[in-house]
C-alpha positions as a Python dict, from the first residue, in 0.01 Angstrom:
ca = {
    (1, 'M'): (0, 0, 0),
    (2, 'P'): (-258, -65, -260),
    (3, 'G'): (-445, 237, -364),
    (4, 'R'): (-198, 512, -261),
    (5, 'E'): (-209, 824, -446),
    (6, 'T'): (94, 1051, -443),
    (7, 'S'): (71, 1226, -757),
    (8, 'M'): (-166, 1498, -654),
    (9, 'R'): (-25, 1799, -479),
    (10, 'V'): (-227, 1975, -240),
    (11, 'R'): (-193, 2353, -218),
    (12, 'R'): (-527, 2482, -187),
    (13, 'I'): (-767, 2374, 85),
    (14, 'A'): (-1122, 2448, 153),
    (15, 'I'): (-1285, 2389, 496),
    (16, 'L'): (-1648, 2356, 524),
    (17, 'S'): (-1725, 2497, 775),
    (18, 'P'): (-1491, 2679, 993),
    (19, 'G'): (-1657, 2620, 1311),
    (20, 'E'): (-1508, 2511, 1660),
    (21, 'M'): (-1303, 2248, 1493),
    (22, 'G'): (-1261, 2371, 1134),
    (23, 'H'): (-1122, 2707, 1203),
    (24, 'S'): (-858, 2587, 1421),
    (25, 'V'): (-772, 2319, 1166),
    (26, 'G'): (-756, 2600, 894),
    (27, 'R'): (-536, 2832, 1112),
    (28, 'C'): (-262, 2562, 1166),
    (29, 'L'): (-292, 2464, 781),
    (30, 'L'): (-240, 2835, 688),
    (31, 'E'): (66, 2843, 932),
    (32, 'G'): (213, 2536, 740),
    (33, 'G'): (190, 2721, 407),
    (34, 'F'): (-143, 2619, 258),
    (35, 'D'): (-375, 2855, 96),
    (36, 'V'): (-700, 2803, 310),
    (37, 'A'): (-1048, 2943, 205),
    (38, 'T'): (-1423, 2874, 279),
    (39, 'C'): (-1749, 3004, 177),
    (40, 'L'): (-1942, 3182, 461),
    (41, 'T'): (-2260, 3251, 274),
    (42, 'G'): (-2546, 3173, 492),
    (43, 'R'): (-2316, 3099, 795),
    (44, 'S'): (-2368, 3223, 1129),
    (45, 'E'): (-2204, 3540, 1299),
    (46, 'R'): (-2023, 3322, 1524),
    (47, 'T'): (-1882, 3113, 1239),
    (48, 'R'): (-1755, 3448, 1061),
    (49, 'T'): (-1606, 3574, 1375),
    (50, 'L'): (-1401, 3235, 1401),
    (51, 'T'): (-1314, 3245, 1056),
    (52, 'E'): (-1159, 3597, 1065),
    (53, 'A'): (-976, 3526, 1387),
    (54, 'A'): (-815, 3222, 1206),
    (55, 'G'): (-696, 3435, 896),
    (56, 'I'): (-922, 3201, 666),
    (57, 'R'): (-1012, 3373, 332),
    (58, 'D'): (-1380, 3405, 253),
    (59, 'E'): (-1506, 3305, -121),
    (60, 'P'): (-1863, 3386, -104),
    (61, 'D'): (-1914, 3204, -413),
    (62, 'L'): (-1924, 2805, -371),
    (63, 'D'): (-1876, 2747, -746),
    (64, 'N'): (-1552, 2937, -746),
    (65, 'L'): (-1430, 2784, -414),
    (66, 'V'): (-1488, 2428, -536),
    (67, 'R'): (-1344, 2510, -875),
    (68, 'E'): (-1037, 2657, -744),
    (69, 'T'): (-949, 2412, -435),
    (70, 'D'): (-738, 2092, -454),
    (71, 'L'): (-906, 1953, -130),
    (72, 'I'): (-1204, 2012, 77),
    (73, 'L'): (-1222, 1918, 415),
    (74, 'A'): (-1574, 1884, 544),
    (75, 'I'): (-1602, 1937, 900),
    (76, 'L'): (-1934, 2000, 1045),
    (77, 'V'): (-2232, 1862, 1250),
    (78, 'P'): (-2319, 1494, 1137),
    (79, 'D'): (-2662, 1586, 1059),
    (80, 'Q'): (-2541, 1801, 790),
    (81, 'A'): (-2277, 1576, 613),
    (82, 'L'): (-2489, 1419, 362),
    (83, 'T'): (-2660, 1740, 248),
    (84, 'L'): (-2317, 1922, 211),
    (85, 'A'): (-2178, 1608, 4),
    (86, 'G'): (-2470, 1658, -227),
    (87, 'L'): (-2440, 2029, -247),
    (88, 'V'): (-2063, 2015, -346),
    (89, 'A'): (-2129, 1709, -596),
    (90, 'E'): (-2393, 1958, -765),
    (91, 'V'): (-2126, 2205, -801),
    (92, 'M'): (-1874, 1963, -924),
    (93, 'N'): (-2111, 1856, -1196),
    (94, 'R'): (-2201, 2221, -1277),
    (95, 'T'): (-1826, 2343, -1301),
    (96, 'G'): (-1645, 2008, -1431),
    (97, 'S'): (-1448, 2030, -1124),
    (98, 'S'): (-1299, 1740, -938),
    (99, 'P'): (-1147, 1812, -603),
    (100, 'A'): (-1053, 1554, -353),
    (101, 'Y'): (-1325, 1547, -69),
    (102, 'A'): (-1248, 1441, 279),
    (103, 'D'): (-1568, 1381, 500),
    (104, 'C'): (-1408, 1463, 852),
    (105, 'N'): (-1758, 1427, 1018),
    (106, 'A'): (-1871, 1207, 1283),
    (107, 'V'): (-2064, 954, 1102),
    (108, 'S'): (-2122, 578, 1082),
    (109, 'P'): (-1917, 392, 811),
    (110, 'D'): (-2252, 332, 628),
    (111, 'T'): (-2289, 708, 619),
    (112, 'A'): (-1948, 751, 497),
    (113, 'R'): (-1986, 499, 228),
    (114, 'A'): (-2288, 685, 122),
    (115, 'I'): (-2098, 1018, 101),
    (116, 'G'): (-1830, 858, -93),
    (117, 'R'): (-2091, 752, -360),
    (118, 'I'): (-2211, 1103, -391),
    (119, 'I'): (-1872, 1253, -435),
    (120, 'T'): (-1720, 976, -658),
    (121, 'G'): (-2048, 990, -875),
    (122, 'A'): (-1966, 1359, -939),
    (123, 'G'): (-1610, 1254, -1037),
    (124, 'G'): (-1452, 1369, -713),
    (125, 'R'): (-1191, 1156, -501),
    (126, 'F'): (-1327, 1068, -184),
    (127, 'I'): (-1134, 1025, 150),
    (128, 'D'): (-1307, 883, 473),
    (129, 'A'): (-1150, 1051, 752),
    (130, 'G'): (-1217, 1060, 1137),
    (131, 'I'): (-1097, 1327, 1375),
    (132, 'I'): (-987, 1237, 1724),
    (133, 'G'): (-892, 1485, 1992),
    (134, 'G'): (-1007, 1858, 2024),
    (135, 'P'): (-907, 2151, 1815),
    (136, 'P'): (-535, 2157, 1730),
    (137, 'G'): (-311, 2396, 1906),
    (138, 'A'): (-3, 2405, 2117),
    (139, 'D'): (-113, 2132, 2376),
    (140, 'E'): (-349, 1924, 2151),
    (141, 'K'): (-230, 1670, 1871),
    (142, 'T'): (-525, 1618, 1682),
    (143, 'R'): (-544, 1298, 1482),
    (144, 'F'): (-699, 1260, 1122),
    (145, 'Y'): (-742, 891, 1059),
    (146, 'A'): (-813, 824, 675),
    (147, 'S'): (-893, 540, 473),
    (148, 'G'): (-998, 473, 99),
    (149, 'P'): (-824, 466, -201),
    (150, 'H'): (-722, 833, -204),
    (151, 'E'): (-610, 839, 164),
    (152, 'A'): (-269, 940, 73),
    (153, 'I'): (-374, 1283, -43),
    (154, 'L'): (-473, 1363, 325),
    (155, 'T'): (-113, 1247, 450),
    (156, 'Q'): (16, 1581, 280),
    (157, 'L'): (-126, 1773, 575),
    (158, 'D'): (57, 1568, 842),
    (159, 'G'): (274, 1750, 1074),
    (160, 'H'): (95, 2085, 1008),
    (161, 'G'): (-68, 2109, 1313),
    (162, 'I'): (-241, 1768, 1279),
    (163, 'L'): (-130, 1405, 1288),
    (164, 'V'): (-247, 1193, 980),
    (165, 'R'): (-276, 863, 1025),
    (166, 'P'): (-378, 649, 728),
    (167, 'L'): (-551, 307, 792),
    (168, 'G'): (-517, 149, 457),
    (169, 'G'): (-830, -40, 311),
    (170, 'E'): (-1171, 56, 201),
    (171, 'V'): (-1385, 363, 307),
    (172, 'G'): (-1529, 304, 649),
    (173, 'R'): (-1241, 223, 838),
    (174, 'A'): (-1151, 583, 958),
    (175, 'S'): (-1516, 655, 1040),
    (176, 'G'): (-1536, 322, 1210),
    (177, 'I'): (-1256, 407, 1445),
    (178, 'K'): (-1366, 753, 1520),
    (179, 'M'): (-1731, 616, 1610),
    (180, 'C'): (-1597, 344, 1856),
    (181, 'Y'): (-1358, 607, 2032),
    (182, 'A'): (-1634, 868, 2061),
    (183, 'S'): (-1871, 624, 2177),
    (184, 'V'): (-1658, 580, 2486),
    (185, 'T'): (-1540, 936, 2544),
    (186, 'K'): (-1879, 1110, 2463),
    (187, 'G'): (-2095, 826, 2578),
    (188, 'T'): (-1929, 854, 2925),
    (189, 'S'): (-2008, 1222, 2931),
    (190, 'A'): (-2366, 1135, 2875),
    (191, 'L'): (-2365, 858, 3122),
    (192, 'H'): (-2221, 1099, 3387),
    (193, 'A'): (-2475, 1368, 3302),
    (194, 'A'): (-2760, 1099, 3330),
    (195, 'A'): (-2630, 968, 3687),
    (196, 'L'): (-2639, 1304, 3814),
    (197, 'T'): (-2967, 1427, 3698),
    (198, 'A'): (-3141, 1112, 3798),
    (199, 'A'): (-2991, 1153, 4140),
    (200, 'E'): (-3080, 1527, 4142),
    (201, 'V'): (-3452, 1443, 4043),
    (202, 'M'): (-3485, 1193, 4313),
    (203, 'G'): (-3341, 1437, 4580),
    (204, 'L'): (-3021, 1252, 4617),
    (205, 'G'): (-2774, 1487, 4424),
    (206, 'E'): (-2572, 1609, 4733),
    (207, 'E'): (-2562, 1254, 4877),
    (208, 'L'): (-2420, 1111, 4525),
    (209, 'L'): (-2160, 1362, 4500),
    (210, 'A'): (-2050, 1287, 4858),
    (211, 'E'): (-2019, 939, 4785),
    (212, 'F'): (-1813, 985, 4484),
    (213, 'A'): (-1573, 1243, 4686),
    (214, 'E'): (-1527, 975, 4966),
    (215, 'S'): (-1481, 645, 4716),
    (216, 'Q'): (-1400, 754, 4367),
    (217, 'A'): (-1220, 1082, 4348),
    (218, 'P'): (-1107, 1059, 4018),
    (219, 'R'): (-1428, 972, 3878),
    (220, 'L'): (-1578, 1289, 4042),
    (221, 'K'): (-1312, 1503, 3878),
    (222, 'A'): (-1416, 1364, 3560),
    (223, 'M'): (-1784, 1423, 3611),
    (224, 'G'): (-1680, 1813, 3632),
    (225, 'G'): (-1677, 1795, 3246),
    (226, 'V'): (-2074, 1783, 3292),
    (227, 'N'): (-2038, 2158, 3375),
    (228, 'S'): (-1949, 2240, 3005),
    (229, 'L'): (-2179, 1989, 2811),
    (230, 'S'): (-2420, 2272, 2755),
    (231, 'A'): (-2179, 2397, 2479),
    (232, 'K'): (-2121, 2084, 2310),
    (233, 'A'): (-2455, 1874, 2345),
    (234, 'F'): (-2622, 2036, 2009),
    (235, 'R'): (-2340, 1888, 1805),
    (236, 'W'): (-2331, 1548, 1987),
    (237, 'I'): (-2707, 1461, 1930),
    (238, 'G'): (-2640, 1355, 1561),
    (239, 'E'): (-2311, 1181, 1642),
    (240, 'M'): (-2503, 965, 1911),
    (241, 'R'): (-2722, 844, 1640),
    (242, 'E'): (-2443, 761, 1410),
    (243, 'I'): (-2292, 573, 1680),
    (244, 'A'): (-2599, 380, 1752),
    (245, 'A'): (-2613, 293, 1383),
    (246, 'T'): (-2241, 186, 1376),
    (247, 'Y'): (-2338, -37, 1677),
    (248, 'E'): (-2627, -180, 1530),
    (249, 'Q'): (-2444, -247, 1202),
    (250, 'A'): (-2174, -432, 1402),
    (251, 'G'): (-2443, -641, 1591),
    (252, 'V'): (-2398, -469, 1907),
    (253, 'S'): (-2688, -316, 2094),
    (254, 'P'): (-2743, 51, 1981),
    (255, 'G'): (-2940, 117, 2305),
    (256, 'F'): (-2619, 274, 2492),
    (257, 'H'): (-2614, 573, 2260),
    (258, 'E'): (-2979, 615, 2189),
    (259, 'G'): (-2998, 695, 2545),
    (260, 'A'): (-2686, 921, 2516),
    (261, 'E'): (-2873, 1121, 2235),
    (262, 'H'): (-3164, 1155, 2469),
    (263, 'I'): (-2953, 1307, 2726),
    (264, 'F'): (-2780, 1539, 2473),
    (265, 'R'): (-3113, 1642, 2347),
    (266, 'L'): (-3213, 1740, 2724),
    (267, 'I'): (-2931, 1943, 2762),
    (268, 'A'): (-2921, 2130, 2435),
    (269, 'E'): (-3282, 2208, 2484),
    (270, 'S'): (-3226, 2346, 2839),
    (271, 'P'): (-3226, 2684, 2946),
    (272, 'I'): (-2810, 2701, 2901),
    (273, 'G'): (-2819, 2482, 2578),
    (274, 'H'): (-2735, 2793, 2409),
    (275, 'E'): (-2386, 2819, 2561),
    (276, 'R'): (-2074, 2794, 2322),
    (277, 'P'): (-1724, 2729, 2456),
    (278, 'E'): (-1658, 3111, 2473),
    (279, 'T'): (-1977, 3184, 2667),
    (280, 'V'): (-2012, 2907, 2916),
    (281, 'D'): (-2059, 3033, 3271),
    (282, 'R'): (-1741, 2934, 3434),
    (283, 'D'): (-1864, 3036, 3767),
    (284, 'R'): (-2165, 2801, 3763),
    (285, 'T'): (-2112, 2516, 4002),
    (286, 'L'): (-2149, 2149, 3877),
    (287, 'E'): (-2424, 2142, 4117),
    (288, 'E'): (-2612, 2425, 3969),
    (289, 'T'): (-2565, 2283, 3615),
    (290, 'V'): (-2721, 1954, 3721),
    (291, 'A'): (-3009, 2130, 3880),
    (292, 'I'): (-3079, 2316, 3561),
    (293, 'F'): (-3088, 1975, 3362),
    (294, 'A'): (-3308, 1813, 3653),
    (295, 'E'): (-3574, 2123, 3617),
    (296, 'E'): (-3560, 2076, 3254),
    (297, 'L'): (-3642, 1693, 3286),
    (298, 'R'): (-3917, 1772, 3534),
    (299, 'R'): (-4090, 2028, 3302),
    (300, 'R'): (-4086, 1774, 3021),
    (301, 'T'): (-4211, 1501, 3244),
    (302, 'R'): (-4497, 1778, 3352),
    (303, 'D'): (-4585, 1874, 3008),
    (304, 'A'): (-4606, 1498, 2899),
    (305, 'G'): (-4853, 1447, 3198),
    (306, 'K'): (-5064, 1731, 3064),
    (307, 'G'): (-5056, 1570, 2702),
}
């Protein structure tokens, strides 16, 4: 395969940042024999707790972390992807280090290419990566798609809790497949939330759920996922923007996911938008969850009317 790089051996991995996905990836790589570290300076208490639980080593000095690592896995919300790349590039220039840098964030191909220019401009080897699936574990086979001239570096992680699938070709292919996949999975979640919220606002929530129970039971079961969107919506706002940009670049209407961004923002800013996977109220019913979203929408409508 053109552009394959096999000479660099990966031993030391830096994960920026070990959040919901990152700490699980780090734990699996540690179990696979890699030295895994991160920099927790400025990170939240939740991230610190997840990092400690995974056994990931904290290197408080980012310069030292970048200087001493072979491969950086950038795993964070897409809104911060460009900023992080810029910060790491500054460190690379300052320290004269040139680790491989895999951007594993949910960003559009154009954003991935922009990040690639930042990293290669500082002397690093850039890998475009897209993660599909939930955090790796016993029941989850997380896929890391990879593309670009240095994609083979990432294949050394294959089988250590994750499956690495090189796509070959240029930067943008891995991020592109991630965007198209997530446009369906997360876009469908947004559609479910939108339909249920609209019905509740119109006083038809009970009737709509009854109709789905009668005519589309599998669909109603899938709609149950709306109950935990409060723990994820904040991460998916920026991702919907990146998907919309990807669609537009491909000549497809971005409107679907501009609407999904609106829905996830509504959920993230609702009274339960502060929840995280470990703090979701498991006793709350779907009807109660949707009622909260509907009331948030009504409040916004009232506030807009006052303006």
